[in-house]
Short mmCIF file of C-alpha atoms in Angstrom, two decimals:
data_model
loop_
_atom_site.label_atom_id
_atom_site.label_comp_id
_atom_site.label_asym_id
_atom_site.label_seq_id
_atom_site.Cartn_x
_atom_site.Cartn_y
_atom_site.Cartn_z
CA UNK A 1 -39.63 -46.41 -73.00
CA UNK A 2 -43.16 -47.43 -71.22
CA UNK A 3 -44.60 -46.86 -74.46
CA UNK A 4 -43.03 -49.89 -75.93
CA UNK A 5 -42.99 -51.70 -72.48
CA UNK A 6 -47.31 -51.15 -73.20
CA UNK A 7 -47.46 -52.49 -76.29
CA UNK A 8 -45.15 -55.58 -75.49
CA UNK A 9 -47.19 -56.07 -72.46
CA UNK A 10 -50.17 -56.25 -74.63
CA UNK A 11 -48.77 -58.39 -76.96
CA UNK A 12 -47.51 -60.67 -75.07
CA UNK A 13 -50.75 -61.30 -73.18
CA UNK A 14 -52.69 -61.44 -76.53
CA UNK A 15 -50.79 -64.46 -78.01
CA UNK A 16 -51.05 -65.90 -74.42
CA UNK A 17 -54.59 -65.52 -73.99
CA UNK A 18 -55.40 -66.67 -77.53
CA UNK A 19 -53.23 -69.78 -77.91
CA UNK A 20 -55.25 -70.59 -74.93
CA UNK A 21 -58.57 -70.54 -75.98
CA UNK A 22 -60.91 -71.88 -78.30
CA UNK A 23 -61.62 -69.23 -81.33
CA UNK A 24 -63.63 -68.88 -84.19
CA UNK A 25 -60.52 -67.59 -86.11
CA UNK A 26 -58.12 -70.27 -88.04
CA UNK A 27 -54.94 -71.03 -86.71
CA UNK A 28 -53.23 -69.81 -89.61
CA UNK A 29 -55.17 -66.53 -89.66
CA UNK A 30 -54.57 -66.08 -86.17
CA UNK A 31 -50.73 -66.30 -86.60
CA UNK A 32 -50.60 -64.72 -89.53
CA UNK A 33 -51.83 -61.65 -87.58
CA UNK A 34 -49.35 -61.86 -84.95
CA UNK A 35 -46.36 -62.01 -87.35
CA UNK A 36 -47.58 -58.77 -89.09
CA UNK A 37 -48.08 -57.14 -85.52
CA UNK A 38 -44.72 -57.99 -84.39
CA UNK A 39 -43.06 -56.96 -87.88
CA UNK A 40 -45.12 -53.49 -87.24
CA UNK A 41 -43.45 -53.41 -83.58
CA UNK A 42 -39.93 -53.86 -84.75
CA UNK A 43 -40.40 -51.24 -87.42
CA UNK A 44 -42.02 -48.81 -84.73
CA UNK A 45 -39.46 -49.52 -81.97
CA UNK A 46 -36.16 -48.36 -84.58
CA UNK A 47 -38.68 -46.02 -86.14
CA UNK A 48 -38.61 -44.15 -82.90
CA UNK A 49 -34.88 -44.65 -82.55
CA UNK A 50 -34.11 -42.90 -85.72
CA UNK A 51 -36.45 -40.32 -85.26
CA UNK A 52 -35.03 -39.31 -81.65
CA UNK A 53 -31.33 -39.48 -82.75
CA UNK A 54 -30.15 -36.12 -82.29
CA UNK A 55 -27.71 -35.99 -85.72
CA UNK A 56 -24.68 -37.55 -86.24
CA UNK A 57 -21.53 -37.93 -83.88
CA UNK A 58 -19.08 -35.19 -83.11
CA UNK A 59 -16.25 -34.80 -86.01
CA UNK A 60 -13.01 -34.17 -84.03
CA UNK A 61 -11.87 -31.64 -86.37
CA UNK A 62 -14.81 -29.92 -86.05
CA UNK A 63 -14.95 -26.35 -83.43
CA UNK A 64 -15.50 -27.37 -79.73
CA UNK A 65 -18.26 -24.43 -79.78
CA UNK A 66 -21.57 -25.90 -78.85
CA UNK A 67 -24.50 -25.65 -81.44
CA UNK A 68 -27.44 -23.85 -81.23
CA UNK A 69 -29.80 -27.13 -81.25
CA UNK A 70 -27.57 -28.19 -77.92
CA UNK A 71 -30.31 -27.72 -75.60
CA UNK A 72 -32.95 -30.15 -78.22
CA UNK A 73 -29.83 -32.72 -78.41
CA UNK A 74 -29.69 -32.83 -74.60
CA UNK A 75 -33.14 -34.55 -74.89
CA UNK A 76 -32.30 -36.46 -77.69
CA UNK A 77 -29.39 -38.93 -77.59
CA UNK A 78 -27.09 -38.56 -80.40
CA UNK A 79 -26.32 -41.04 -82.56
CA UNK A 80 -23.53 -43.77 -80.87
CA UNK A 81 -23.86 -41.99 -77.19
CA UNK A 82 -23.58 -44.10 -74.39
CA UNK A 83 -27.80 -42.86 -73.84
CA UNK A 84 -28.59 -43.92 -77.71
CA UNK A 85 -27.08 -47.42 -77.16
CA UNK A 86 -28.90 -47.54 -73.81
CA UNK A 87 -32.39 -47.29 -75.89
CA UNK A 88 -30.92 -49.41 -78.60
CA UNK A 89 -30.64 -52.34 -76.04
CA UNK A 90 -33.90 -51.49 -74.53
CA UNK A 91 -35.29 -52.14 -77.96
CA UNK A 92 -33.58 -55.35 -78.36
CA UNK A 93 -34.87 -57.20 -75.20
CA UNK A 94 -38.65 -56.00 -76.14
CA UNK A 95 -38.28 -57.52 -79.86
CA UNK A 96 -36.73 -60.42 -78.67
CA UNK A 97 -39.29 -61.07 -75.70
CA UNK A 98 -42.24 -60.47 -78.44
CA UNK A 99 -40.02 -63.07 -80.82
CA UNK A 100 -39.89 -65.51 -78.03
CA UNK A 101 -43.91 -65.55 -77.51
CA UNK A 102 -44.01 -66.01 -81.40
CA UNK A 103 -42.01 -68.55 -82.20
CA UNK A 104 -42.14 -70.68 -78.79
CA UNK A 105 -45.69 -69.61 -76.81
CA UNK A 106 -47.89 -72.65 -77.06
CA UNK A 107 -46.02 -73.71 -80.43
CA UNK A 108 -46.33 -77.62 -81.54
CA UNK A 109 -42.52 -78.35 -81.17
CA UNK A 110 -42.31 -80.73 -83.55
CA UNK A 111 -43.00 -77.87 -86.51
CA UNK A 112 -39.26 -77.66 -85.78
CA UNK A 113 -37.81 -80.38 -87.73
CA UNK A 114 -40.22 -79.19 -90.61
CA UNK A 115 -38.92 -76.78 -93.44
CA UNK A 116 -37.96 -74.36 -93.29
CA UNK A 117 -37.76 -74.16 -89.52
CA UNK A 118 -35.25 -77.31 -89.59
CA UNK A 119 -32.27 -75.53 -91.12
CA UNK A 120 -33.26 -71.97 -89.71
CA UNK A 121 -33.55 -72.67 -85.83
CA UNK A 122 -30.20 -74.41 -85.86
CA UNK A 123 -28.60 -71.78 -87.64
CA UNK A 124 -30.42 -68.91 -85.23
CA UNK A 125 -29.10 -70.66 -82.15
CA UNK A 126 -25.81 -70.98 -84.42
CA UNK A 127 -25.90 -66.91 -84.77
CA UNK A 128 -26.79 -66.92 -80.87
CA UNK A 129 -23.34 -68.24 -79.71
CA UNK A 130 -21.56 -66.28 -81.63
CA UNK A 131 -23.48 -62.77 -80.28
CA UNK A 132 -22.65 -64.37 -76.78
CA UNK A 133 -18.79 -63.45 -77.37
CA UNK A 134 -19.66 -60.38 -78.54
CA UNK A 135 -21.35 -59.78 -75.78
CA UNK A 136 -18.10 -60.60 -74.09
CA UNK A 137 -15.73 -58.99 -76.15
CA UNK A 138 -17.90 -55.32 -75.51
CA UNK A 139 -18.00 -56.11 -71.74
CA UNK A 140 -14.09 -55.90 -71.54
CA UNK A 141 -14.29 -53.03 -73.97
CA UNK A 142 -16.88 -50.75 -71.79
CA UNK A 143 -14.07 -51.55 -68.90
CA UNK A 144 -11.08 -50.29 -71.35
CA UNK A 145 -13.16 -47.30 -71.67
CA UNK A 146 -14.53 -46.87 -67.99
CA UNK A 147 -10.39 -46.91 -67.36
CA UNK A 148 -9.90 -44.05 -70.00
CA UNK A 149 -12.50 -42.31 -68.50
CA UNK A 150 -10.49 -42.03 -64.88
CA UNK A 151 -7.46 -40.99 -67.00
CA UNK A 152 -9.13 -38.07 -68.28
CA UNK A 153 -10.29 -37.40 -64.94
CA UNK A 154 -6.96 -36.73 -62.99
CA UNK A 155 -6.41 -34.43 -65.83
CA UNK A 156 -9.74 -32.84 -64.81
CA UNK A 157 -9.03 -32.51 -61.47
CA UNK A 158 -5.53 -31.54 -61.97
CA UNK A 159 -6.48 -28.85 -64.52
CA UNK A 160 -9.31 -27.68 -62.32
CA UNK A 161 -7.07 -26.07 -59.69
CA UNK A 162 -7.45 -22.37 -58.92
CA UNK A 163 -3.75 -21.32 -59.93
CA UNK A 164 -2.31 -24.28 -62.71
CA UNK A 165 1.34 -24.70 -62.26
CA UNK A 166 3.64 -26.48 -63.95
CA UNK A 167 3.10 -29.67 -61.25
CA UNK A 168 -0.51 -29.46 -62.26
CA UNK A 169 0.42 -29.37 -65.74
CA UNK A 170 2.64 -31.90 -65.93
CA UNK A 171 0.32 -34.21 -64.12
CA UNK A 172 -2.16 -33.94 -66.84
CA UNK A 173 0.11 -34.27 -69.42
CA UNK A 174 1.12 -37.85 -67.85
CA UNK A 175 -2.44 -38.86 -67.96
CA UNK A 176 -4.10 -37.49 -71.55
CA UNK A 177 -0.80 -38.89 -73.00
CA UNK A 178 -1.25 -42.14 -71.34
CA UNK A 179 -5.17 -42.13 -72.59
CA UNK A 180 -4.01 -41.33 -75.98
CA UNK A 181 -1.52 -43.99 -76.71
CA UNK A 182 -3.81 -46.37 -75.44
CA UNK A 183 -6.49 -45.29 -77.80
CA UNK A 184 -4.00 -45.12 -80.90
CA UNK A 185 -4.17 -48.38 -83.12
CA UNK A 186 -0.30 -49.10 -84.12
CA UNK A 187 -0.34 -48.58 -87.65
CA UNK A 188 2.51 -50.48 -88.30
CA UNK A 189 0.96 -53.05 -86.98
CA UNK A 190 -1.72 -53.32 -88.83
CA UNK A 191 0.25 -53.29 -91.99
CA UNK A 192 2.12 -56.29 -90.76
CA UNK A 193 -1.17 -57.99 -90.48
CA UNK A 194 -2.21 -57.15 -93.64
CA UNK A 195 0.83 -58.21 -95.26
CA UNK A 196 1.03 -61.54 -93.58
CA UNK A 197 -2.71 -62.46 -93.95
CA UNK A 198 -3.39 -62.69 -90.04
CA UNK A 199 -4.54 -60.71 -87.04
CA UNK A 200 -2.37 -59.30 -84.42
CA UNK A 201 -3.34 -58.59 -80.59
CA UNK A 202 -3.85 -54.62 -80.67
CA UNK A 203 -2.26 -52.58 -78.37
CA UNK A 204 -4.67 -49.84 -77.74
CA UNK A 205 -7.04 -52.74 -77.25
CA UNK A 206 -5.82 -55.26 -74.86
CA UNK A 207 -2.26 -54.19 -74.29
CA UNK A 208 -1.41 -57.64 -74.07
CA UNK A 209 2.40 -57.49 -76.15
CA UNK A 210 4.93 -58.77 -73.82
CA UNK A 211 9.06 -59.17 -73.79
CA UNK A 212 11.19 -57.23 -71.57
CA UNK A 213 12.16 -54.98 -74.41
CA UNK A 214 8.50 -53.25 -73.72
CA UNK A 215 8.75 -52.40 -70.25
CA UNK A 216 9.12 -49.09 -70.67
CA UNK A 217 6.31 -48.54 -73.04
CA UNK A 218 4.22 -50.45 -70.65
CA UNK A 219 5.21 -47.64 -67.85
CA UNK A 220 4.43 -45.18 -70.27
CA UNK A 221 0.94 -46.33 -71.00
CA UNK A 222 -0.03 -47.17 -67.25
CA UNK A 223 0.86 -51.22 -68.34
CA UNK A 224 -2.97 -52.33 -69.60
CA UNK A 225 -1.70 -55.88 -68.75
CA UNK A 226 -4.61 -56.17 -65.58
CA UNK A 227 -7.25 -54.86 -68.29
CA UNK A 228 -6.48 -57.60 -70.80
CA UNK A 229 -8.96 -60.35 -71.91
CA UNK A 230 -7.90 -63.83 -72.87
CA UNK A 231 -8.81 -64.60 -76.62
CA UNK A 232 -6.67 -65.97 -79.54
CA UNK A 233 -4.65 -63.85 -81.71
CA UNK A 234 -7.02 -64.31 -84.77
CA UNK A 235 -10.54 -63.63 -83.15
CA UNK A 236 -11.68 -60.99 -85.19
CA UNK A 237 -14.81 -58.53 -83.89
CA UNK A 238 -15.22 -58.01 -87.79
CA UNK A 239 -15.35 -61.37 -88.55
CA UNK A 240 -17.76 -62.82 -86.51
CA UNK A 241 -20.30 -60.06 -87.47
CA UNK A 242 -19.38 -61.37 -90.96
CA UNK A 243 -20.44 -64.79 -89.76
CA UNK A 244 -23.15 -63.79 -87.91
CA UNK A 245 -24.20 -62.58 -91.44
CA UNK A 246 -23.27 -65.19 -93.72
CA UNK A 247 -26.58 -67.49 -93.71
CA UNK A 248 -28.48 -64.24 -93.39
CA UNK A 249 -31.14 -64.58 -95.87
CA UNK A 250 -34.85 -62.89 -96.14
CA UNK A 251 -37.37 -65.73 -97.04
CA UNK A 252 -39.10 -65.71 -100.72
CA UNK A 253 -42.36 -67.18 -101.26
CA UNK A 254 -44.63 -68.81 -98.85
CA UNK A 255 -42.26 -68.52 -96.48
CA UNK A 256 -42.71 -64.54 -96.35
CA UNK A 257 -45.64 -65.46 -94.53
CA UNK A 258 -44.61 -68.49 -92.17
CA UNK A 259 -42.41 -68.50 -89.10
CA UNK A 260 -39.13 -67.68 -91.26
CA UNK A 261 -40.35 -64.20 -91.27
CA UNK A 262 -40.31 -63.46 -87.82
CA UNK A 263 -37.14 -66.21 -87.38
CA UNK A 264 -35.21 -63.89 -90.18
CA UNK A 265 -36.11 -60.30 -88.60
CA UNK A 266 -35.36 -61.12 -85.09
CA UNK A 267 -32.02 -62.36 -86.25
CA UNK A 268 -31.45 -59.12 -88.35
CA UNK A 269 -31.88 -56.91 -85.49
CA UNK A 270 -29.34 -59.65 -82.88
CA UNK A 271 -26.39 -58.63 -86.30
CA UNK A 272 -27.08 -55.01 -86.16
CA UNK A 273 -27.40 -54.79 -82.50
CA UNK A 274 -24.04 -56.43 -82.38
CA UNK A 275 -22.70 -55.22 -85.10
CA UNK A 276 -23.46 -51.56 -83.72
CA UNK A 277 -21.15 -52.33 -80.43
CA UNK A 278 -18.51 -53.51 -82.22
CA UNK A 279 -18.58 -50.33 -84.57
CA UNK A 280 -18.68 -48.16 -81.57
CA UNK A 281 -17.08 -49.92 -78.23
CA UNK A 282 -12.84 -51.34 -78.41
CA UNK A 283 -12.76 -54.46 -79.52
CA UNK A 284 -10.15 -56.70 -81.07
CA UNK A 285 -9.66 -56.67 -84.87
CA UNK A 286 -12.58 -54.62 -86.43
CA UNK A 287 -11.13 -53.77 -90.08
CA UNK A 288 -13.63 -53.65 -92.80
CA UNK A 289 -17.26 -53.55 -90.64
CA UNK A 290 -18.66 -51.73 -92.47
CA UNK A 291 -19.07 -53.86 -95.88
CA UNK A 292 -20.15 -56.99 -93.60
CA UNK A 293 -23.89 -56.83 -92.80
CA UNK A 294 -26.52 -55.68 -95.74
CA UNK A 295 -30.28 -55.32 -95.12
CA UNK A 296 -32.50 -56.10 -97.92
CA UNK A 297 -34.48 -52.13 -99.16
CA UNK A 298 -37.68 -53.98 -99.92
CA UNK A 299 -39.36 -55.06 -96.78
CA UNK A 300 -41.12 -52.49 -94.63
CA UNK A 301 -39.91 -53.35 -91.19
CA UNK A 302 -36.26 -53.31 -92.17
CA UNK A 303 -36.30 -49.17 -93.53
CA UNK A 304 -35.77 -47.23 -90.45
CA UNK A 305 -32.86 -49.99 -89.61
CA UNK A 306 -31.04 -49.30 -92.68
CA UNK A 307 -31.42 -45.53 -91.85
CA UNK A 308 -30.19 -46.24 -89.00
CA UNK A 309 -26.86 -48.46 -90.69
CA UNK A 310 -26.34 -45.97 -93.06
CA UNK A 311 -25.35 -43.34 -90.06
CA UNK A 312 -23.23 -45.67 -88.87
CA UNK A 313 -21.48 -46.48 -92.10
CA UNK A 314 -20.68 -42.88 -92.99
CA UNK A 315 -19.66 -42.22 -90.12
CA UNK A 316 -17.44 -45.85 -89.96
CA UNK A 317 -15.77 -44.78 -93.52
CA UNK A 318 -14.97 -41.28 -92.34
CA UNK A 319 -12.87 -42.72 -89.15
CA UNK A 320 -11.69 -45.50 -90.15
CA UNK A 321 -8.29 -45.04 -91.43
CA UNK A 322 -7.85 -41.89 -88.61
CA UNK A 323 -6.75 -45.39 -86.13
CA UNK A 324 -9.64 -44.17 -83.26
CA UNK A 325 -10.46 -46.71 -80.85
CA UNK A 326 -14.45 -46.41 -81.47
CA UNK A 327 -17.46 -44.62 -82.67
CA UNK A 328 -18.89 -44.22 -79.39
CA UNK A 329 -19.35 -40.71 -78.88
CA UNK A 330 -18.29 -39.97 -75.52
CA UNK A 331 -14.65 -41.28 -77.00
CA UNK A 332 -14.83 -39.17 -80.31
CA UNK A 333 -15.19 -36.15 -78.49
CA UNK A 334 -12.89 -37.43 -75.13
CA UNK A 335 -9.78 -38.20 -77.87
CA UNK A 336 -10.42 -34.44 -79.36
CA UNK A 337 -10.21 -32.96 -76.01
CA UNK A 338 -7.67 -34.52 -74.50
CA UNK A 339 -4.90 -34.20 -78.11
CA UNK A 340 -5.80 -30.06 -77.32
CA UNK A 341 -5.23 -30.13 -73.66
CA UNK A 342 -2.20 -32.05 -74.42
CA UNK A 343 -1.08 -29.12 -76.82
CA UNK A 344 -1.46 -26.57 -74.61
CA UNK A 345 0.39 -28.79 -72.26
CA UNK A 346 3.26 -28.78 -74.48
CA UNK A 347 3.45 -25.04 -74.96
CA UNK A 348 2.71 -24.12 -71.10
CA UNK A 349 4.73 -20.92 -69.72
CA UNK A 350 3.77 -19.83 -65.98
CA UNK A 351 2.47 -17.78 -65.07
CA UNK A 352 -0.98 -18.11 -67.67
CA UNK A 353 -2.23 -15.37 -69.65
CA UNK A 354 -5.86 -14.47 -69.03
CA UNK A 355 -6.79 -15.51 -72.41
CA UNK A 356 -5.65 -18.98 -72.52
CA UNK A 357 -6.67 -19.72 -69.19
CA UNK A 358 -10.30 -19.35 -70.03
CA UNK A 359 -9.97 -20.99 -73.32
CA UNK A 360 -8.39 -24.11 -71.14
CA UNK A 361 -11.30 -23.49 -68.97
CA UNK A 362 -13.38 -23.96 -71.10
CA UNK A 363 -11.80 -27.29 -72.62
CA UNK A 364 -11.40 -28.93 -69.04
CA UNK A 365 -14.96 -28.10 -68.63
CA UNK A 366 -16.05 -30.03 -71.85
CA UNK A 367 -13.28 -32.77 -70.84
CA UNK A 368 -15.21 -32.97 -67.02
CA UNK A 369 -18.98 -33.31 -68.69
CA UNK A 370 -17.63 -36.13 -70.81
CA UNK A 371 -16.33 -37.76 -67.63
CA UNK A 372 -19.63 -37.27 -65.83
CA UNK A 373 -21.69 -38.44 -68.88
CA UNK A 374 -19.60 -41.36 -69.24
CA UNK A 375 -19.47 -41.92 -64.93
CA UNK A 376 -23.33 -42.00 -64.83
CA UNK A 377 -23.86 -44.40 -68.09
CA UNK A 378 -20.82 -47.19 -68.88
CA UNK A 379 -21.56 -49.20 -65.91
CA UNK A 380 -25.50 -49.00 -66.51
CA UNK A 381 -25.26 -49.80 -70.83
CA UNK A 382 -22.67 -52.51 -69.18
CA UNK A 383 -25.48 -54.28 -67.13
CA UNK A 384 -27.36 -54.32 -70.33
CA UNK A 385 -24.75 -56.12 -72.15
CA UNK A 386 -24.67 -58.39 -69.69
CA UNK A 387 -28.56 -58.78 -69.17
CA UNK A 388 -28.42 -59.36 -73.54
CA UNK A 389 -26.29 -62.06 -73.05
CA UNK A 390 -28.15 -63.71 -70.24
CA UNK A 391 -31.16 -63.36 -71.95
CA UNK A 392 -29.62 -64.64 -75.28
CA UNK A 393 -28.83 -67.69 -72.90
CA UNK A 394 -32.18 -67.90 -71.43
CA UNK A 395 -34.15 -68.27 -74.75
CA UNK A 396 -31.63 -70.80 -76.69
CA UNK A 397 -31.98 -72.89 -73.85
CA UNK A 398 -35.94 -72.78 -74.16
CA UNK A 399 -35.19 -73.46 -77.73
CA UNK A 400 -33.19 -76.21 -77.22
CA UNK A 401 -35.16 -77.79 -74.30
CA UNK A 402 -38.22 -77.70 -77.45
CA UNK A 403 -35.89 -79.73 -79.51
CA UNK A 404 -35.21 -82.23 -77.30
CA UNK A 405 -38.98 -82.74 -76.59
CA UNK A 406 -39.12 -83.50 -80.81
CA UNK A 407 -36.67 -86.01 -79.88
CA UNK A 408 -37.76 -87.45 -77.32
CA UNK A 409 -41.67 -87.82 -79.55
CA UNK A 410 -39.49 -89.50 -82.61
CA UNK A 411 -38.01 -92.28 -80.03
CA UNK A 412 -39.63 -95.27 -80.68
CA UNK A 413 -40.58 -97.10 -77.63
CA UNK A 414 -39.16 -99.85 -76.31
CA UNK A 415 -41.50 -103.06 -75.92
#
């Protein structure tokens, strides 16, 4: 995106240069100008994310035939891809670098402890722990999902033999049913959590059920034990978006025009960033995400965002009670692949009519450019998440380090 990287650039050097320097300008002119630029960049950065979102995500009852437009959506991430999230990210480290320079860049600390900023900055640093473990929480999922990918690739390879036997066969069979059951949510499960008002480790998740009683089911689904991630049995992914939310409130009045604004959008875009991954990567407990974040219609900025949500949400409410393991898109069309191949498994006779064996072609083919698409991006949008959370570090320890300065200025001195 050097485009955006520009215009950050410039920005950044613009508050720099004139925090700096004498001016003719008033202060409150002057920063009343750089809130409206940086609302303007946040609205131009998801603008352009909404306008290069090639459609929605793949149904998996839909044909496996491509569409015409294939070639335009090569260049165009669609929306949830491993690519889309990729630019997504990219976004969020530009707003939040331009938030940084506007709320912290040559800043008298001690407007801080002043309303509104007093209840606000505690609650945005608040807001920034929380996206820390869901920056945590999609790290181990990306790994779930880079270990489904090298399931689906044995069947790839296995598949892609010049005469398929039944050895072949079976061998691919083994892995795409391994894959699916660990991308299944246990229904029952989830019914029992329902019914007894709390969450329940998942399965397809973290495969973290013990007993000896299981130890067959474990063999069956490649035992997920050495992918499992330590958390207590009521964190909830949904839940802590819902938190993440709850104080979430667009300032009225004169404070439309202070530093709430820019305190209010940049925590906006942290939710929906994180609320996006959550929607789309494994994580534990995600029921009901989609009726936990609302952004208000009326400001500007916000529009192409809730364009943006409203993809999401439709296509949230059209999964959800189908038990996938995510919206990402690689997955969606990975699961849809792999039940077929599995069918055809089922029903496999030797020696292979003509027919089927290029349809099956044609399906491992699809099953082996998902494998490369998601070889060539999960470890790079991983390094993201993990460069979001470092930088989410980085800047509430800036914060912080300002509010201890206020605290040191209201000591009185010792004589």
């Amino acid at each position: 995106m050097p485009a955006t990287t520009d215009n950050q650039s410039s920005f950044l050097n613009r508050i720099s240069i004139r925090r700096n320097q004498v001016v003719a300008m008033e202060n409150h002119d002057l920063e009343l100008e750089d809130l409206e630029l940086f609302q303007k960049h946040v609205a131009d950065r998801f603008s352009h994310i909404l306008s290069t979102t090639a459609g929605n995500i793949t149904d998996p009852s839909s044909a496996t035939t491509e569409s015409p437009s294939a070639a335009q959506e090569s260049c165009t991430p669609p929306l949830l891809s491993i690519s889309w999230f990729r630019n997504l990210l990219d976004t969020y480290l530009c707003c939040e670098a331009e938030f940084k320079a506007v709320l912290v860049m040559g800043r008298d600390p001690t407007q801080f402890t002043k309303t509104p900023l007093d209840k606000l900055i505690p609650d945005l640093l608040d807001r920034s722990v929380k996206a820390l473990d869901i920056c945590n929480a999609v790290t181990h999922g990306v790994e779930l999902v880079r270990h489904w990918q090298k399931l689906a690739q044995i069947a790839v390879t296995a598949l892609q033999q010049t005469t398929i036997g039944e050895g072949q066969v079976r061998r691919a069979k083994k892995a795409l049913n391994t894959l699916l059951t660990s991308m299944v949510v246990d229904e029952k499960e989830n019914a029992n959590s329902n019914n007894h008002g709390k969450s329940t480790e998942r399965s397809w998740s973290f495969g973290r059920r013990g007993g000896s009683g299981n130890n067959n089911k474990d063999r069956a689904t490649g035992n997920f034990r050495s992918l499992s991630w330590s958390v207590a049995k009521q964190w909830s992914a949904a839940k802590q978006i819902q938190a993440m939310s709850a104080n979430l409130a667009a300032p009225r009045g004169g404070e439309s025009t202070g530093l709430a604004m820019p305190v209010y959008i940049m925590s906006t875009v942290l939710v929906f960033v994180m609320w996006s991954l959550v929607a789309a990567i494994p994580c534990q407990e995600r029921t009901g995400l989609a009726t936990h974040f609302v952004v208000p219609r009326q400001l500007g900025w916000a529009q192409p965002m809730i364009g943006l949500q409203e993809k999401i949400v439709e296509e949230w409410k059209k999964k959800e009670k189908k038990g996938t393991a995510g919206l990402l898109e690689e997955l969606q069309k990975m699961e849809k692949v792999a039940q077929s191949l599995v069918d055809f498994a089922d029903s496999f006779q030797f020696p292979l009519e003509e027919e089927k064996a290029a349809e099956v072609a044609m399906q491992v083919e699809e099953l082996a450019d998902i494998c490369r698409k998601m070889e060539e991006g999960l470890v790079p949008l991983q390094q993201q998440v993990r460069e979001v959370f470092h930088r989410i570090v980085r800047s509430r320890a800036e914060v912080l380090d300002l509010l201890d300065q206020v605290g040191k200025l209201s000591t009185p001195v010792p004589y």
